[in-house]
């Protein structure tokens, strides 16, 4: 992708942060009413940005355009599948399988992007990223997964929830590799990295909550997903 693509997508982030903060307040005030509509709208805008951005900027590589679109569509279908049925715990596997496919598309996109930036220090980069992934993985296990093992066998729902932080760790690993290889400051990449880190933290917290109280919805904990 051209250098301009990474910069132009993050020229005025304050506008979007203010919009997200406003949406967060609306969601916290009325999670089941206006907030639900605002949350759905924010998700649609986010997914549209993921899908339209590479096409709008005429990125030449076909996989760079197709994979984000595939991920956005899979995430959107997964969200709709989860919200369409009130018996979430009984139908949890279908929307989560779609979400996992979306994560896989996003991870493949990042992996192919890594290969576009050759590095002269492959050993050092590999060691650093492996250390990061190992540390994040141990944090996920310690805070979210291991406490549930002492209270009895994990249910299918709890297992699915525990997989989300693992996907986040994979995205952090790949994003860190790209950051090393690019060698310059790209605002869009910085925002993406911060977003994945926030996603990991929230997923770990929600996994910890669901191990004890499956199906619990905490608006204050759901709000960071908007960011």
PDB file of C-alpha atoms in Angstrom:
ATOM      1  CA  UNK A   1       0.000   0.000   0.000  1.00  0.00           C
ATOM      2  CA  UNK A   2       1.097   3.571  -0.578  1.00  0.00           C
ATOM      3  CA  UNK A   3       2.565   5.593   2.276  1.00  0.00           C
ATOM      4  CA  UNK A   4      -0.336   8.047   1.964  1.00  0.00           C
ATOM      5  CA  UNK A   5      -2.904   5.385   2.812  1.00  0.00           C
ATOM      6  CA  UNK A   6      -1.540   4.827   6.313  1.00  0.00           C
ATOM      7  CA  UNK A   7      -1.380   8.535   7.060  1.00  0.00           C
ATOM      8  CA  UNK A   8      -4.598   9.839   5.540  1.00  0.00           C
ATOM      9  CA  UNK A   9      -6.770   7.428   7.515  1.00  0.00           C
ATOM     10  CA  UNK A  10      -5.632   8.981  10.808  1.00  0.00           C
ATOM     11  CA  UNK A  11      -5.413  12.703  10.038  1.00  0.00           C
ATOM     12  CA  UNK A  12      -8.242  13.827  12.324  1.00  0.00           C
ATOM     13  CA  UNK A  13      -8.766  11.152  15.007  1.00  0.00           C
ATOM     14  CA  UNK A  14     -10.139  13.640  17.568  1.00  0.00           C
ATOM     15  CA  UNK A  15     -13.385  13.972  15.609  1.00  0.00           C
ATOM     16  CA  UNK A  16     -13.959  10.241  15.731  1.00  0.00           C
ATOM     17  CA  UNK A  17     -12.964   9.961  19.390  1.00  0.00           C
ATOM     18  CA  UNK A  18     -15.508  12.642  20.310  1.00  0.00           C
ATOM     19  CA  UNK A  19     -18.174  10.798  18.316  1.00  0.00           C
ATOM     20  CA  UNK A  20     -17.337   7.512  20.041  1.00  0.00           C
ATOM     21  CA  UNK A  21     -17.354   9.159  23.474  1.00  0.00           C
ATOM     22  CA  UNK A  22     -20.819  10.590  22.740  1.00  0.00           C
ATOM     23  CA  UNK A  23     -22.024   7.170  21.587  1.00  0.00           C
ATOM     24  CA  UNK A  24     -20.592   5.610  24.759  1.00  0.00           C
ATOM     25  CA  UNK A  25     -22.505   8.024  26.982  1.00  0.00           C
ATOM     26  CA  UNK A  26     -25.746   7.296  25.095  1.00  0.00           C
ATOM     27  CA  UNK A  27     -25.148   3.560  25.460  1.00  0.00           C
ATOM     28  CA  UNK A  28     -24.465   3.793  29.205  1.00  0.00           C
ATOM     29  CA  UNK A  29     -27.579   5.907  29.818  1.00  0.00           C
ATOM     30  CA  UNK A  30     -29.916   3.511  28.001  1.00  0.00           C
ATOM     31  CA  UNK A  31     -28.177   0.244  26.994  1.00  0.00           C
ATOM     32  CA  UNK A  32     -31.353  -1.537  25.872  1.00  0.00           C
ATOM     33  CA  UNK A  33     -32.979   1.380  24.017  1.00  0.00           C
ATOM     34  CA  UNK A  34     -31.229   4.272  22.304  1.00  0.00           C
ATOM     35  CA  UNK A  35     -27.850   2.914  23.344  1.00  0.00           C
ATOM     36  CA  UNK A  36     -28.431  -0.352  21.515  1.00  0.00           C
ATOM     37  CA  UNK A  37     -29.207   1.508  18.275  1.00  0.00           C
ATOM     38  CA  UNK A  38     -26.179   3.760  18.746  1.00  0.00           C
ATOM     39  CA  UNK A  39     -23.950   0.748  19.378  1.00  0.00           C
ATOM     40  CA  UNK A  40     -25.251  -1.002  16.248  1.00  0.00           C
ATOM     41  CA  UNK A  41     -24.665   2.156  14.204  1.00  0.00           C
ATOM     42  CA  UNK A  42     -21.114   2.492  15.487  1.00  0.00           C
ATOM     43  CA  UNK A  43     -20.403  -1.138  14.597  1.00  0.00           C
ATOM     44  CA  UNK A  44     -21.744  -0.633  11.071  1.00  0.00           C
ATOM     45  CA  UNK A  45     -19.632   2.507  10.571  1.00  0.00           C
ATOM     46  CA  UNK A  46     -16.531   0.696  11.813  1.00  0.00           C
ATOM     47  CA  UNK A  47     -17.096  -2.307   9.566  1.00  0.00           C
ATOM     48  CA  UNK A  48     -17.815  -0.044   6.591  1.00  0.00           C
ATOM     49  CA  UNK A  49     -14.511   1.738   7.175  1.00  0.00           C
ATOM     50  CA  UNK A  50     -12.663  -1.575   7.265  1.00  0.00           C
ATOM     51  CA  UNK A  51     -14.301  -2.740   4.043  1.00  0.00           C
ATOM     52  CA  UNK A  52     -14.303   0.503   2.022  1.00  0.00           C
ATOM     53  CA  UNK A  53     -10.918   2.009   2.981  1.00  0.00           C
ATOM     54  CA  UNK A  54      -8.574  -0.151   0.864  1.00  0.00           C
ATOM     55  CA  UNK A  55     -10.921   0.067  -2.142  1.00  0.00           C
ATOM     56  CA  UNK A  56     -11.280   3.837  -1.827  1.00  0.00           C
ATOM     57  CA  UNK A  57      -7.525   4.333  -1.725  1.00  0.00           C
ATOM     58  CA  UNK A  58      -7.046   1.959  -4.687  1.00  0.00           C
ATOM     59  CA  UNK A  59      -4.647  -0.411  -2.984  1.00  0.00           C
ATOM     60  CA  UNK A  60      -3.206  -2.541  -5.771  1.00  0.00           C
ATOM     61  CA  UNK A  61      -2.923  -5.935  -4.072  1.00  0.00           C
ATOM     62  CA  UNK A  62      -6.191  -7.896  -4.437  1.00  0.00           C
ATOM     63  CA  UNK A  63      -5.830  -9.778  -1.135  1.00  0.00           C
ATOM     64  CA  UNK A  64      -5.381  -6.454   0.696  1.00  0.00           C
ATOM     65  CA  UNK A  65      -8.803  -5.378  -0.520  1.00  0.00           C
ATOM     66  CA  UNK A  66     -10.623  -8.703  -0.256  1.00  0.00           C
ATOM     67  CA  UNK A  67      -9.553  -9.954   3.189  1.00  0.00           C
ATOM     68  CA  UNK A  68     -10.711  -6.869   5.171  1.00  0.00           C
ATOM     69  CA  UNK A  69     -14.051  -7.030   3.357  1.00  0.00           C
ATOM     70  CA  UNK A  70     -14.361 -10.739   4.195  1.00  0.00           C
ATOM     71  CA  UNK A  71     -13.530 -10.054   7.847  1.00  0.00           C
ATOM     72  CA  UNK A  72     -16.035  -7.189   8.039  1.00  0.00           C
ATOM     73  CA  UNK A  73     -18.823  -9.270   6.502  1.00  0.00           C
ATOM     74  CA  UNK A  74     -18.148 -12.232   8.799  1.00  0.00           C
ATOM     75  CA  UNK A  75     -18.078 -10.038  11.913  1.00  0.00           C
ATOM     76  CA  UNK A  76     -21.306  -8.322  10.849  1.00  0.00           C
ATOM     77  CA  UNK A  77     -23.133 -11.597  10.196  1.00  0.00           C
ATOM     78  CA  UNK A  78     -21.900 -12.916  13.545  1.00  0.00           C
ATOM     79  CA  UNK A  79     -23.239  -9.834  15.342  1.00  0.00           C
ATOM     80  CA  UNK A  80     -26.606 -10.113  13.581  1.00  0.00           C
ATOM     81  CA  UNK A  81     -26.808 -13.841  14.341  1.00  0.00           C
ATOM     82  CA  UNK A  82     -26.164 -13.200  18.030  1.00  0.00           C
ATOM     83  CA  UNK A  83     -28.659 -10.345  18.329  1.00  0.00           C
ATOM     84  CA  UNK A  84     -31.376 -12.100  16.302  1.00  0.00           C
ATOM     85  CA  UNK A  85     -31.860 -14.848  18.891  1.00  0.00           C
ATOM     86  CA  UNK A  86     -32.524 -14.140  22.565  1.00  0.00           C
ATOM     87  CA  UNK A  87     -31.337 -17.630  23.577  1.00  0.00           C
ATOM     88  CA  UNK A  88     -27.706 -16.608  23.161  1.00  0.00           C
ATOM     89  CA  UNK A  89     -26.240 -19.375  25.277  1.00  0.00           C
ATOM     90  CA  UNK A  90     -27.951 -22.093  23.241  1.00  0.00           C
ATOM     91  CA  UNK A  91     -26.958 -20.617  19.866  1.00  0.00           C
ATOM     92  CA  UNK A  92     -23.540 -19.349  20.876  1.00  0.00           C
ATOM     93  CA  UNK A  93     -21.545 -21.561  18.554  1.00  0.00           C
ATOM     94  CA  UNK A  94     -22.929 -20.183  15.264  1.00  0.00           C
ATOM     95  CA  UNK A  95     -22.175 -16.453  15.781  1.00  0.00           C
ATOM     96  CA  UNK A  96     -18.859 -17.225  17.423  1.00  0.00           C
ATOM     97  CA  UNK A  97     -17.818 -19.517  14.598  1.00  0.00           C
ATOM     98  CA  UNK A  98     -18.502 -16.608  12.229  1.00  0.00           C
ATOM     99  CA  UNK A  99     -16.543 -14.233  14.464  1.00  0.00           C
ATOM    100  CA  UNK A 100     -13.606 -16.659  14.585  1.00  0.00           C
ATOM    101  CA  UNK A 101     -13.653 -16.832  10.782  1.00  0.00           C
ATOM    102  CA  UNK A 102     -13.540 -13.021  10.762  1.00  0.00           C
ATOM    103  CA  UNK A 103     -10.550 -13.079  13.105  1.00  0.00           C
ATOM    104  CA  UNK A 104      -8.846 -15.640  10.841  1.00  0.00           C
ATOM    105  CA  UNK A 105      -9.372 -13.391   7.801  1.00  0.00           C
ATOM    106  CA  UNK A 106      -7.964 -10.414   9.700  1.00  0.00           C
ATOM    107  CA  UNK A 107      -4.979 -12.439  10.942  1.00  0.00           C
ATOM    108  CA  UNK A 108      -4.243 -13.695   7.426  1.00  0.00           C
ATOM    109  CA  UNK A 109      -4.430 -10.111   6.147  1.00  0.00           C
ATOM    110  CA  UNK A 110      -1.853  -9.010   8.727  1.00  0.00           C
ATOM    111  CA  UNK A 111       0.375 -12.028   8.049  1.00  0.00           C
ATOM    112  CA  UNK A 112       0.450 -11.277   4.335  1.00  0.00           C
ATOM    113  CA  UNK A 113       1.139  -7.630   5.133  1.00  0.00           C
ATOM    114  CA  UNK A 114       4.121  -8.660   7.275  1.00  0.00           C
ATOM    115  CA  UNK A 115       5.666 -10.293   4.220  1.00  0.00           C
ATOM    116  CA  UNK A 116       5.478  -6.986   2.293  1.00  0.00           C
ATOM    117  CA  UNK A 117       8.122  -5.457   4.577  1.00  0.00           C
ATOM    118  CA  UNK A 118      11.410  -7.439   4.539  1.00  0.00           C
ATOM    119  CA  UNK A 119      13.599  -7.071   7.602  1.00  0.00           C
ATOM    120  CA  UNK A 120      17.366  -7.333   8.043  1.00  0.00           C
ATOM    121  CA  UNK A 121      16.981  -8.518  11.668  1.00  0.00           C
ATOM    122  CA  UNK A 122      14.589 -11.478  11.551  1.00  0.00           C
ATOM    123  CA  UNK A 123      15.948 -13.161  14.696  1.00  0.00           C
ATOM    124  CA  UNK A 124      15.591 -10.124  16.951  1.00  0.00           C
ATOM    125  CA  UNK A 125      12.126  -9.341  15.643  1.00  0.00           C
ATOM    126  CA  UNK A 126      10.981 -12.912  16.105  1.00  0.00           C
ATOM    127  CA  UNK A 127      12.294 -13.089  19.677  1.00  0.00           C
ATOM    128  CA  UNK A 128      10.653  -9.792  20.651  1.00  0.00           C
ATOM    129  CA  UNK A 129       7.273 -10.704  19.206  1.00  0.00           C
ATOM    130  CA  UNK A 130       7.357 -14.188  20.717  1.00  0.00           C
ATOM    131  CA  UNK A 131       8.104 -12.686  24.137  1.00  0.00           C
ATOM    132  CA  UNK A 132       5.179 -10.299  23.721  1.00  0.00           C
ATOM    133  CA  UNK A 133       2.827 -13.089  22.676  1.00  0.00           C
ATOM    134  CA  UNK A 134       3.984 -15.376  25.498  1.00  0.00           C
ATOM    135  CA  UNK A 135       3.512 -12.647  28.103  1.00  0.00           C
ATOM    136  CA  UNK A 136       0.042 -11.787  26.836  1.00  0.00           C
ATOM    137  CA  UNK A 137      -0.905 -15.460  26.662  1.00  0.00           C
ATOM    138  CA  UNK A 138       0.220 -16.064  30.254  1.00  0.00           C
ATOM    139  CA  UNK A 139      -1.781 -13.029  31.372  1.00  0.00           C
ATOM    140  CA  UNK A 140      -4.886 -14.409  29.651  1.00  0.00           C
ATOM    141  CA  UNK A 141      -4.420 -17.806  31.284  1.00  0.00           C
ATOM    142  CA  UNK A 142      -3.708 -16.419  34.755  1.00  0.00           C
ATOM    143  CA  UNK A 143      -6.500 -13.838  34.880  1.00  0.00           C
ATOM    144  CA  UNK A 144      -9.253 -15.404  32.815  1.00  0.00           C
ATOM    145  CA  UNK A 145      -8.960 -19.133  32.208  1.00  0.00           C
ATOM    146  CA  UNK A 146      -7.241 -20.809  35.164  1.00  0.00           C
ATOM    147  CA  UNK A 147      -9.729 -19.545  37.839  1.00  0.00           C
ATOM    148  CA  UNK A 148     -12.569 -21.287  36.022  1.00  0.00           C
ATOM    149  CA  UNK A 149     -10.803 -24.653  36.045  1.00  0.00           C
ATOM    150  CA  UNK A 150     -10.960 -24.867  39.826  1.00  0.00           C
ATOM    151  CA  UNK A 151     -14.766 -24.500  39.868  1.00  0.00           C
ATOM    152  CA  UNK A 152     -15.491 -27.498  37.654  1.00  0.00           C
ATOM    153  CA  UNK A 153     -15.505 -28.411  33.954  1.00  0.00           C
ATOM    154  CA  UNK A 154     -15.778 -25.508  31.530  1.00  0.00           C
ATOM    155  CA  UNK A 155     -18.946 -25.249  29.452  1.00  0.00           C
ATOM    156  CA  UNK A 156     -18.941 -24.795  25.676  1.00  0.00           C
ATOM    157  CA  UNK A 157     -19.810 -21.129  26.118  1.00  0.00           C
ATOM    158  CA  UNK A 158     -16.924 -20.555  28.519  1.00  0.00           C
ATOM    159  CA  UNK A 159     -14.499 -22.283  26.152  1.00  0.00           C
ATOM    160  CA  UNK A 160     -15.613 -20.055  23.269  1.00  0.00           C
ATOM    161  CA  UNK A 161     -15.178 -16.959  25.430  1.00  0.00           C
ATOM    162  CA  UNK A 162     -11.661 -18.063  26.384  1.00  0.00           C
ATOM    163  CA  UNK A 163     -10.668 -18.285  22.707  1.00  0.00           C
ATOM    164  CA  UNK A 164     -11.311 -14.592  22.007  1.00  0.00           C
ATOM    165  CA  UNK A 165      -8.264 -13.329  23.973  1.00  0.00           C
ATOM    166  CA  UNK A 166      -6.111 -15.862  22.117  1.00  0.00           C
ATOM    167  CA  UNK A 167      -7.164 -14.314  18.803  1.00  0.00           C
ATOM    168  CA  UNK A 168      -6.330 -10.886  20.225  1.00  0.00           C
ATOM    169  CA  UNK A 169      -2.836 -12.061  21.158  1.00  0.00           C
ATOM    170  CA  UNK A 170      -2.317 -13.309  17.586  1.00  0.00           C
ATOM    171  CA  UNK A 171      -3.354  -9.913  16.186  1.00  0.00           C
ATOM    172  CA  UNK A 172      -0.995  -8.125  18.594  1.00  0.00           C
ATOM    173  CA  UNK A 173       1.849 -10.439  17.574  1.00  0.00           C
ATOM    174  CA  UNK A 174       1.316  -9.761  13.866  1.00  0.00           C
ATOM    175  CA  UNK A 175       0.812  -6.019  14.326  1.00  0.00           C
ATOM    176  CA  UNK A 176       4.032  -5.784  16.329  1.00  0.00           C
ATOM    177  CA  UNK A 177       5.926  -7.552  13.545  1.00  0.00           C
ATOM    178  CA  UNK A 178       4.575  -5.060  11.007  1.00  0.00           C
ATOM    179  CA  UNK A 179       5.557  -2.173  13.271  1.00  0.00           C
ATOM    180  CA  UNK A 180       9.137  -3.453  13.491  1.00  0.00           C
ATOM    181  CA  UNK A 181       9.401  -3.966   9.754  1.00  0.00           C
ATOM    182  CA  UNK A 182       7.864  -0.675   8.588  1.00  0.00           C
ATOM    183  CA  UNK A 183      10.528   1.290  10.445  1.00  0.00           C
ATOM    184  CA  UNK A 184       8.624   4.609  10.401  1.00  0.00           C
ATOM    185  CA  UNK A 185       5.779   6.089  12.429  1.00  0.00           C
ATOM    186  CA  UNK A 186       2.432   5.389  10.760  1.00  0.00           C
ATOM    187  CA  UNK A 187      -0.531   6.845  12.724  1.00  0.00           C
ATOM    188  CA  UNK A 188      -3.028   4.334  11.340  1.00  0.00           C
ATOM    189  CA  UNK A 189      -0.837   1.449  12.511  1.00  0.00           C
ATOM    190  CA  UNK A 190      -0.495   3.013  15.961  1.00  0.00           C
ATOM    191  CA  UNK A 191      -4.262   3.382  16.312  1.00  0.00           C
ATOM    192  CA  UNK A 192      -4.778  -0.185  15.140  1.00  0.00           C
ATOM    193  CA  UNK A 193      -2.277  -1.512  17.688  1.00  0.00           C
ATOM    194  CA  UNK A 194      -3.930   0.447  20.520  1.00  0.00           C
ATOM    195  CA  UNK A 195      -7.335  -0.852  19.447  1.00  0.00           C
ATOM    196  CA  UNK A 196      -6.189  -4.482  19.547  1.00  0.00           C
ATOM    197  CA  UNK A 197      -4.630  -3.985  22.991  1.00  0.00           C
ATOM    198  CA  UNK A 198      -7.911  -2.518  24.300  1.00  0.00           C
ATOM    199  CA  UNK A 199      -9.748  -5.435  22.690  1.00  0.00           C
ATOM    200  CA  UNK A 200      -7.488  -7.908  24.498  1.00  0.00           C
ATOM    201  CA  UNK A 201      -8.029  -6.250  27.889  1.00  0.00           C
ATOM    202  CA  UNK A 202     -11.824  -6.147  27.506  1.00  0.00           C
ATOM    203  CA  UNK A 203     -12.000  -9.723  26.192  1.00  0.00           C
ATOM    204  CA  UNK A 204      -9.924 -10.959  29.146  1.00  0.00           C
ATOM    205  CA  UNK A 205     -12.209  -9.158  31.598  1.00  0.00           C
ATOM    206  CA  UNK A 206     -15.353 -10.479  29.928  1.00  0.00           C
ATOM    207  CA  UNK A 207     -13.931 -14.014  29.858  1.00  0.00           C
ATOM    208  CA  UNK A 208     -13.209 -13.751  33.582  1.00  0.00           C
ATOM    209  CA  UNK A 209     -16.774 -12.539  34.229  1.00  0.00           C
ATOM    210  CA  UNK A 210     -18.384 -15.231  32.062  1.00  0.00           C
ATOM    211  CA  UNK A 211     -16.435 -18.032  33.718  1.00  0.00           C
ATOM    212  CA  UNK A 212     -18.318 -17.192  36.899  1.00  0.00           C
ATOM    213  CA  UNK A 213     -21.577 -15.819  35.471  1.00  0.00           C
ATOM    214  CA  UNK A 214     -22.140 -17.016  31.886  1.00  0.00           C
ATOM    215  CA  UNK A 215     -24.284 -14.640  29.843  1.00  0.00           C
ATOM    216  CA  UNK A 216     -23.806 -11.607  32.113  1.00  0.00           C
ATOM    217  CA  UNK A 217     -23.946  -8.257  30.309  1.00  0.00           C
ATOM    218  CA  UNK A 218     -22.129  -5.322  31.898  1.00  0.00           C
ATOM    219  CA  UNK A 219     -22.703  -2.044  29.973  1.00  0.00           C
ATOM    220  CA  UNK A 220     -19.683  -0.334  31.541  1.00  0.00           C
ATOM    221  CA  UNK A 221     -17.495  -3.218  30.335  1.00  0.00           C
ATOM    222  CA  UNK A 222     -19.146  -3.399  26.900  1.00  0.00           C
ATOM    223  CA  UNK A 223     -18.610   0.323  26.217  1.00  0.00           C
ATOM    224  CA  UNK A 224     -14.825   0.055  25.508  1.00  0.00           C
ATOM    225  CA  UNK A 225     -15.689  -2.138  22.495  1.00  0.00           C
ATOM    226  CA  UNK A 226     -16.935   1.055  20.832  1.00  0.00           C
ATOM    227  CA  UNK A 227     -13.435   2.508  21.010  1.00  0.00           C
TER     228      UNK A 227
END
